[in-house]
Amino acid sequence: MRLSSPVLTRVFWSACVSACVLVFPVTTGAWGMDVHRLITERALDGMPTEIKSFFAVERAFITEHSVDPDLWRIMDLRGDRGEEPPNHFLDMDFEEGSKPPFLNIPREYDAYVQKYGAGPATRYGRLPWRAEEVYNRMLASFKDIAKPNMPFAADNARYALAVLAHYIEDAHVPFHAALNYDGQLTNQRGIHARFETELILRNQKVLKLAPVKAVVITGGFRDYMFKTLIDSQALVEGILAADLKAAEGREFYDDAYFDALLKGTRATAERRLSEAASAVASAALTAWTEAGKPALPGEGPRPPARIRR
Ligand SMILES: [Zn+2]
């Protein structure tokens, strides 16, 4: 997600266009930072017993660091594949005429870049590959836990989960999977932040989320991210329609607008928030399982062993 500025909504009648345009500051990100924290906390609290205390001892640390990738984006920190922003999305429907499951997009990164070129590949995003990369880091750290003299492995696994949580949560945001990522193609600019941040934070207390359900992911983590993005893309049209309806005849994105938007998108928002939390817990369970279920250090740092002579 990106930083969304406080809601500043006003309407103006465009001098040159006769249509009424609802104006919102340009903020196009995923879940707002607070929403990332909320989902990550929920995932940690709902972890399966075998791995729950391992993460719970660093609950605050993991929750806070689940926003790191947005900070890297803001600070323009770069990884091996280049700038950070494309790591947060993949516009599944970028190719005209393409349809779910968007098999036009090669699932291998090199093939994707080769097919569309480095520029377009950067423009349309690379979330599944980035998420896979971080997942593999977490998996490697879990494997290291079982090895001798790897004192940092446990913390590395926890940090990798914090970072991975971010990308997984982003993949659940419908507007991170579509070319019309901010309603810019349909004159609905700002819908990204209105739906993902403002709507959620306004209604945090009333939204009913399903209990976290962690399952072992089969079929590979990258493919799981592709499936998540395909599901996200399918939800875009409904949210855009709800936005149009909610904004009809209104001058401001005010309380009444958000009440109307909630009516039209509540089920979608509740489902995606719930699924995002479950996906984070599932990723942790899957990596730990794939690493051979190493015994995990539990409740906090272990006391130094007594040296006997
Ligand atoms: Zn993000």
GROMACS .gro file of C-alpha atoms and ligand atoms in nm:
model
  310
    1MET     CA    1   0.000   0.000   0.000
    2ARG     CA    2   0.110   0.347   0.003
    3LEU     CA    3   0.074   0.631   0.241
    4SER     CA    4  -0.263   0.780   0.197
    5SER     CA    5  -0.305   1.133   0.302
    6PRO     CA    6  -0.596   1.213   0.524
    7VAL     CA    7  -0.918   1.215   0.342
    8LEU     CA    8  -0.955   1.539   0.173
    9THR     CA    9  -1.254   1.522  -0.044
   10ARG     CA   10  -1.421   1.789  -0.231
   11VAL     CA   11  -1.597   1.827  -0.553
   12PHE     CA   12  -1.551   2.072  -0.816
   13TRP     CA   13  -1.734   2.139  -1.132
   14SER     CA   14  -1.476   2.123  -1.395
   15ALA     CA   15  -1.464   2.438  -1.595
   16CYS     CA   16  -1.396   2.260  -1.915
   17VAL     CA   17  -1.600   1.948  -1.864
   18SER     CA   18  -1.959   1.963  -1.770
   19ALA     CA   19  -1.945   1.643  -1.570
   20CYS     CA   20  -1.917   1.654  -1.194
   21VAL     CA   21  -1.587   1.513  -1.080
   22LEU     CA   22  -1.520   1.386  -0.731
   23VAL     CA   23  -1.169   1.478  -0.641
   24PHE     CA   24  -0.936   1.290  -0.417
   25PRO     CA   25  -0.568   1.347  -0.357
   26VAL     CA   26  -0.357   1.117  -0.567
   27THR     CA   27  -0.280   0.823  -0.346
   28THR     CA   28  -0.268   0.485  -0.500
   29GLY     CA   29  -0.143   0.218  -0.272
   30ALA     CA   30  -0.259  -0.102  -0.121
   31TRP     CA   31  -0.403  -0.145   0.219
   32GLY     CA   32  -0.309   0.160   0.425
   33MET     CA   33  -0.027   0.098   0.671
   34ASP     CA   34  -0.268   0.060   0.960
   35VAL     CA   35  -0.463  -0.195   0.765
   36HIS     CA   36  -0.143  -0.393   0.704
   37ARG     CA   37  -0.078  -0.390   1.077
   38LEU     CA   38  -0.430  -0.500   1.148
   39ILE     CA   39  -0.419  -0.797   0.909
   40THR     CA   40  -0.073  -0.904   1.024
   41GLU     CA   41  -0.177  -0.898   1.390
   42ARG     CA   42  -0.482  -1.100   1.306
   43ALA     CA   43  -0.270  -1.356   1.123
   44LEU     CA   44  -0.029  -1.384   1.417
   45ASP     CA   45  -0.312  -1.431   1.664
   46GLY     CA   46  -0.463  -1.699   1.447
   47MET     CA   47  -0.146  -1.901   1.380
   48PRO     CA   48  -0.174  -2.277   1.426
   49THR     CA   49  -0.056  -2.397   1.767
   50GLU     CA   50   0.267  -2.557   1.645
   51ILE     CA   51   0.411  -2.225   1.531
   52LYS     CA   52   0.204  -1.976   1.727
   53SER     CA   53   0.434  -1.896   2.020
   54PHE     CA   54   0.737  -1.879   1.791
   55PHE     CA   55   0.585  -1.574   1.624
   56ALA     CA   56   0.387  -1.448   1.924
   57VAL     CA   57   0.702  -1.362   2.121
   58GLU     CA   58   0.780  -1.103   1.854
   59ARG     CA   59   0.423  -1.001   1.775
   60ALA     CA   60   0.485  -0.625   1.796
   61PHE     CA   61   0.807  -0.648   1.593
   62ILE     CA   62   0.650  -0.851   1.313
   63THR     CA   63   0.340  -0.634   1.301
   64GLU     CA   64   0.540  -0.315   1.275
   65HIS     CA   65   0.779  -0.450   1.013
   66SER     CA   66   0.496  -0.569   0.792
   67VAL     CA   67   0.489  -0.213   0.657
   68ASP     CA   68   0.860  -0.208   0.570
   69PRO     CA   69   0.814  -0.273   0.197
   70ASP     CA   70   0.608   0.044   0.173
   71LEU     CA   71   0.885   0.236   0.345
   72TRP     CA   72   1.137   0.095   0.097
   73ARG     CA   73   0.906   0.210  -0.180
   74ILE     CA   74   0.880   0.557  -0.036
   75MET     CA   75   1.255   0.578   0.019
   76ASP     CA   76   1.326   0.439  -0.326
   77LEU     CA   77   1.538   0.149  -0.198
   78ARG     CA   78   1.609  -0.097  -0.477
   79GLY     CA   79   1.649  -0.472  -0.498
   80ASP     CA   80   1.807  -0.698  -0.759
   81ARG     CA   81   1.515  -0.657  -0.995
   82GLY     CA   82   1.514  -0.280  -0.966
   83GLU     CA   83   1.282  -0.033  -0.802
   84GLU     CA   84   1.049  -0.139  -0.522
   85PRO     CA   85   0.702  -0.022  -0.636
   86PRO     CA   86   0.641  -0.299  -0.895
   87ASN     CA   87   0.695  -0.556  -0.619
   88HIS     CA   88   0.357  -0.456  -0.477
   89PHE     CA   89   0.128  -0.539  -0.767
   90LEU     CA   90   0.074  -0.722  -1.092
   91ASP     CA   91  -0.190  -0.581  -1.324
   92MET     CA   92  -0.328  -0.915  -1.435
   93ASP     CA   93  -0.551  -0.768  -1.709
   94PHE     CA   94  -0.291  -0.540  -1.867
   95GLU     CA   95  -0.303  -0.710  -2.205
   96GLU     CA   96  -0.605  -0.613  -2.406
   97GLY     CA   97  -0.852  -0.892  -2.452
   98SER     CA   98  -0.689  -1.117  -2.192
   99LYS     CA   99  -0.913  -1.313  -1.960
  100PRO     CA  100  -0.880  -1.507  -1.634
  101PRO     CA  101  -0.670  -1.704  -1.557
  102PHE     CA  102  -0.451  -1.475  -1.771
  103LEU     CA  103  -0.231  -1.749  -1.908
  104ASN     CA  104  -0.087  -1.489  -2.144
  105ILE     CA  105   0.135  -1.386  -1.851
  106PRO     CA  106   0.423  -1.633  -1.829
  107ARG     CA  107   0.457  -1.766  -1.476
  108GLU     CA  108   0.837  -1.761  -1.504
  109TYR     CA  109   0.983  -1.418  -1.443
  110ASP     CA  110   1.248  -1.434  -1.715
  111ALA     CA  111   0.989  -1.541  -1.970
  112TYR     CA  112   0.759  -1.260  -1.858
  113VAL     CA  113   1.032  -0.999  -1.906
  114GLN     CA  114   1.132  -1.153  -2.235
  115LYS     CA  115   0.776  -1.152  -2.367
  116TYR     CA  116   0.682  -0.797  -2.275
  117GLY     CA  117   1.016  -0.624  -2.234
  118ALA     CA  118   1.181  -0.489  -1.921
  119GLY     CA  119   0.993  -0.158  -1.928
  120PRO     CA  120   0.641  -0.297  -1.951
  121ALA     CA  121   0.727  -0.578  -1.706
  122THR     CA  122   0.824  -0.311  -1.455
  123ARG     CA  123   0.516  -0.108  -1.532
  124TYR     CA  124   0.272  -0.397  -1.491
  125GLY     CA  125   0.436  -0.534  -1.179
  126ARG     CA  126   0.607  -0.838  -1.036
  127LEU     CA  127   0.438  -0.920  -0.708
  128PRO     CA  128   0.421  -1.302  -0.736
  129TRP     CA  129   0.794  -1.333  -0.801
  130ARG     CA  130   0.889  -1.096  -0.523
  131ALA     CA  131   0.659  -1.277  -0.279
  132GLU     CA  132   0.813  -1.608  -0.383
  133GLU     CA  133   1.162  -1.470  -0.326
  134VAL     CA  134   1.077  -1.364   0.030
  135TYR     CA  135   0.892  -1.690   0.093
  136ASN     CA  136   1.209  -1.876  -0.003
  137ARG     CA  137   1.407  -1.665   0.242
  138MET     CA  138   1.167  -1.762   0.518
  139LEU     CA  139   1.188  -2.127   0.417
  140ALA     CA  140   1.570  -2.115   0.424
  141SER     CA  141   1.564  -1.954   0.768
  142PHE     CA  142   1.332  -2.225   0.901
  143LYS     CA  143   1.576  -2.486   0.770
  144ASP     CA  144   1.864  -2.303   0.938
  145ILE     CA  145   1.690  -2.321   1.275
  146ALA     CA  146   1.761  -2.694   1.292
  147LYS     CA  147   2.132  -2.644   1.214
  148PRO     CA  148   2.396  -2.579   1.478
  149ASN     CA  149   2.545  -2.233   1.516
  150MET     CA  150   2.269  -2.045   1.343
  151PRO     CA  151   2.169  -1.809   1.622
  152PHE     CA  152   1.998  -1.561   1.392
  153ALA     CA  153   1.786  -1.809   1.200
  154ALA     CA  154   1.480  -1.769   1.423
  155ASP     CA  155   1.475  -1.392   1.398
  156ASN     CA  156   1.539  -1.410   1.026
  157ALA     CA  157   1.236  -1.634   0.983
  158ARG     CA  158   1.024  -1.390   1.182
  159TYR     CA  159   1.144  -1.092   0.986
  160ALA     CA  160   1.091  -1.271   0.656
  161LEU     CA  161   0.734  -1.338   0.762
  162ALA     CA  162   0.681  -0.970   0.840
  163VAL     CA  163   0.798  -0.871   0.492
  164LEU     CA  164   0.613  -1.155   0.322
  165ALA     CA  165   0.293  -1.062   0.508
  166HIS     CA  166   0.307  -0.726   0.334
  167TYR     CA  167   0.324  -0.867  -0.017
  168ILE     CA  168   0.061  -1.132   0.056
  169GLU     CA  169  -0.172  -0.867   0.191
  170ASP     CA  170  -0.114  -0.647  -0.112
  171ALA     CA  171  -0.204  -0.937  -0.342
  172HIS     CA  172  -0.544  -0.951  -0.174
  173VAL     CA  173  -0.620  -0.593  -0.268
  174PRO     CA  174  -0.831  -0.595  -0.584
  175PHE     CA  175  -0.672  -0.277  -0.714
  176HIS     CA  176  -0.326  -0.436  -0.698
  177ALA     CA  177  -0.427  -0.676  -0.970
  178ALA     CA  178  -0.581  -0.448  -1.229
  179LEU     CA  179  -0.474  -0.200  -1.491
  180ASN     CA  180  -0.746   0.039  -1.374
  181TYR     CA  181  -0.573   0.039  -1.036
  182ASP     CA  182  -0.706   0.371  -0.918
  183GLY     CA  183  -1.018   0.411  -1.124
  184GLN     CA  184  -0.812   0.639  -1.347
  185LEU     CA  185  -0.949   0.478  -1.663
  186THR     CA  186  -1.312   0.523  -1.561
  187ASN     CA  187  -1.300   0.867  -1.403
  188GLN     CA  188  -1.311   0.724  -1.050
  189ARG     CA  189  -0.973   0.838  -0.931
  190GLY     CA  190  -0.888   0.771  -0.571
  191ILE     CA  191  -1.107   0.461  -0.539
  192HIS     CA  192  -0.794   0.267  -0.448
  193ALA     CA  193  -0.742   0.452  -0.121
  194ARG     CA  194  -1.113   0.507  -0.061
  195PHE     CA  195  -1.179   0.135  -0.068
  196GLU     CA  196  -0.863  -0.004   0.084
  197THR     CA  197  -0.780   0.246   0.349
  198GLU     CA  198  -1.055   0.492   0.428
  199LEU     CA  199  -1.342   0.245   0.411
  200ILE     CA  200  -1.161  -0.013   0.623
  201LEU     CA  201  -1.039   0.226   0.890
  202ARG     CA  202  -1.381   0.390   0.918
  203ASN     CA  203  -1.548   0.055   0.965
  204GLN     CA  204  -1.283  -0.141   1.148
  205LYS     CA  205  -1.515  -0.208   1.440
  206VAL     CA  206  -1.814  -0.323   1.240
  207LEU     CA  207  -1.645  -0.541   0.981
  208LYS     CA  208  -1.690  -0.906   1.060
  209LEU     CA  209  -1.392  -1.115   0.969
  210ALA     CA  210  -1.386  -1.490   0.940
  211PRO     CA  211  -1.156  -1.678   1.179
  212VAL     CA  212  -0.802  -1.726   1.053
  213LYS     CA  213  -0.761  -2.062   0.885
  214ALA     CA  214  -0.409  -2.178   0.813
  215VAL     CA  215  -0.359  -2.451   0.558
  216VAL     CA  216  -0.052  -2.597   0.393
  217ILE     CA  217  -0.031  -2.443   0.047
  218THR     CA  218   0.017  -2.694  -0.232
  219GLY     CA  219   0.122  -2.629  -0.590
  220GLY     CA  220   0.396  -2.382  -0.512
  221PHE     CA  221   0.396  -2.042  -0.352
  222ARG     CA  222   0.430  -1.841  -0.672
  223ASP     CA  223   0.125  -2.005  -0.821
  224TYR     CA  224  -0.065  -1.939  -0.500
  225MET     CA  225   0.013  -1.570  -0.542
  226PHE     CA  226  -0.106  -1.581  -0.903
  227LYS     CA  227  -0.433  -1.738  -0.792
  228THR     CA  228  -0.473  -1.471  -0.526
  229LEU     CA  229  -0.422  -1.197  -0.783
  230ILE     CA  230  -0.666  -1.358  -1.025
  231ASP     CA  231  -0.928  -1.356  -0.746
  232SER     CA  232  -0.844  -0.994  -0.671
  233GLN     CA  233  -0.882  -0.883  -1.031
  234ALA     CA  234  -1.227  -1.038  -1.049
  235LEU     CA  235  -1.347  -0.813  -0.766
  236VAL     CA  236  -1.250  -0.483  -0.926
  237GLU     CA  237  -1.558  -0.439  -1.141
  238GLY     CA  238  -1.796  -0.480  -0.849
  239ILE     CA  239  -1.613  -0.223  -0.639
  240LEU     CA  240  -1.606   0.027  -0.924
  241ALA     CA  241  -1.979  -0.018  -0.975
  242ALA     CA  242  -2.042   0.033  -0.601
  243ASP     CA  243  -1.827   0.345  -0.609
  244LEU     CA  244  -2.022   0.491  -0.900
  245LYS     CA  245  -2.349   0.423  -0.723
  246ALA     CA  246  -2.228   0.563  -0.391
  247ALA     CA  247  -2.093   0.879  -0.554
  248GLU     CA  248  -2.399   0.946  -0.764
  249GLY     CA  249  -2.541   1.290  -0.702
  250ARG     CA  250  -2.288   1.365  -0.430
  251GLU     CA  251  -2.049   1.652  -0.410
  252PHE     CA  252  -1.825   1.513  -0.139
  253TYR     CA  253  -1.676   1.184  -0.036
  254ASP     CA  254  -1.849   1.230   0.295
  255ASP     CA  255  -1.997   0.999   0.558
  256ALA     CA  256  -2.298   0.929   0.339
  257TYR     CA  257  -2.074   0.829   0.050
  258PHE     CA  258  -1.877   0.590   0.269
  259ASP     CA  259  -2.197   0.443   0.414
  260ALA     CA  260  -2.316   0.375   0.063
  261LEU     CA  261  -1.980   0.237  -0.043
  262LEU     CA  262  -1.981   0.006   0.258
  263LYS     CA  263  -2.321  -0.129   0.158
  264GLY     CA  264  -2.195  -0.212  -0.186
  265THR     CA  265  -1.854  -0.353  -0.093
  266ARG     CA  266  -1.881  -0.485   0.260
  267ALA     CA  267  -1.885  -0.852   0.166
  268THR     CA  268  -1.582  -0.806  -0.058
  269ALA     CA  269  -1.385  -0.612   0.202
  270GLU     CA  270  -1.461  -0.860   0.480
  271ARG     CA  271  -1.371  -1.154   0.260
  272ARG     CA  272  -1.042  -1.011   0.135
  273LEU     CA  273  -0.929  -0.900   0.482
  274SER     CA  274  -1.013  -1.244   0.621
  275GLU     CA  275  -0.846  -1.426   0.336
  276ALA     CA  276  -0.535  -1.209   0.361
  277ALA     CA  277  -0.489  -1.296   0.729
  278SER     CA  278  -0.544  -1.665   0.659
  279ALA     CA  279  -0.296  -1.652   0.371
  280VAL     CA  280  -0.024  -1.502   0.592
  281ALA     CA  281  -0.076  -1.776   0.851
  282SER     CA  282  -0.084  -2.037   0.574
  283ALA     CA  283   0.245  -1.914   0.428
  284ALA     CA  284   0.413  -1.948   0.769
  285LEU     CA  285   0.271  -2.294   0.824
  286THR     CA  286   0.371  -2.404   0.473
  287ALA     CA  287   0.732  -2.284   0.502
  288TRP     CA  288   0.774  -2.446   0.842
  289THR     CA  289   0.623  -2.772   0.712
  290GLU     CA  290   0.837  -2.763   0.397
  291ALA     CA  291   1.146  -2.705   0.612
  292GLY     CA  292   1.077  -3.036   0.788
  293LYS     CA  293   0.893  -2.894   1.090
  294PRO     CA  294   1.203  -2.794   1.288
  295ALA     CA  295   1.162  -2.760   1.665
  296LEU     CA  296   1.109  -2.392   1.727
  297PRO     CA  297   1.240  -2.182   2.009
  298GLY     CA  298   0.927  -2.084   2.195
  299GLU     CA  299   0.875  -1.835   2.469
  300GLY     CA  300   1.133  -1.567   2.426
  301PRO     CA  301   1.512  -1.585   2.426
  302ARG     CA  302   1.650  -1.894   2.587
  303PRO     CA  303   1.857  -1.834   2.901
  304PRO     CA  304   2.229  -1.891   2.847
  305ALA     CA  305   2.325  -2.252   2.913
  306ARG     CA  306   2.515  -2.318   3.232
  307ILE     CA  307   2.871  -2.415   3.164
  308ARG     CA  308   2.977  -2.716   3.368
  309ARG     CA  309   3.337  -2.795   3.436
  310ZN      ZN  310   0.245  -0.239  -0.052
   0.00000   0.00000   0.00000
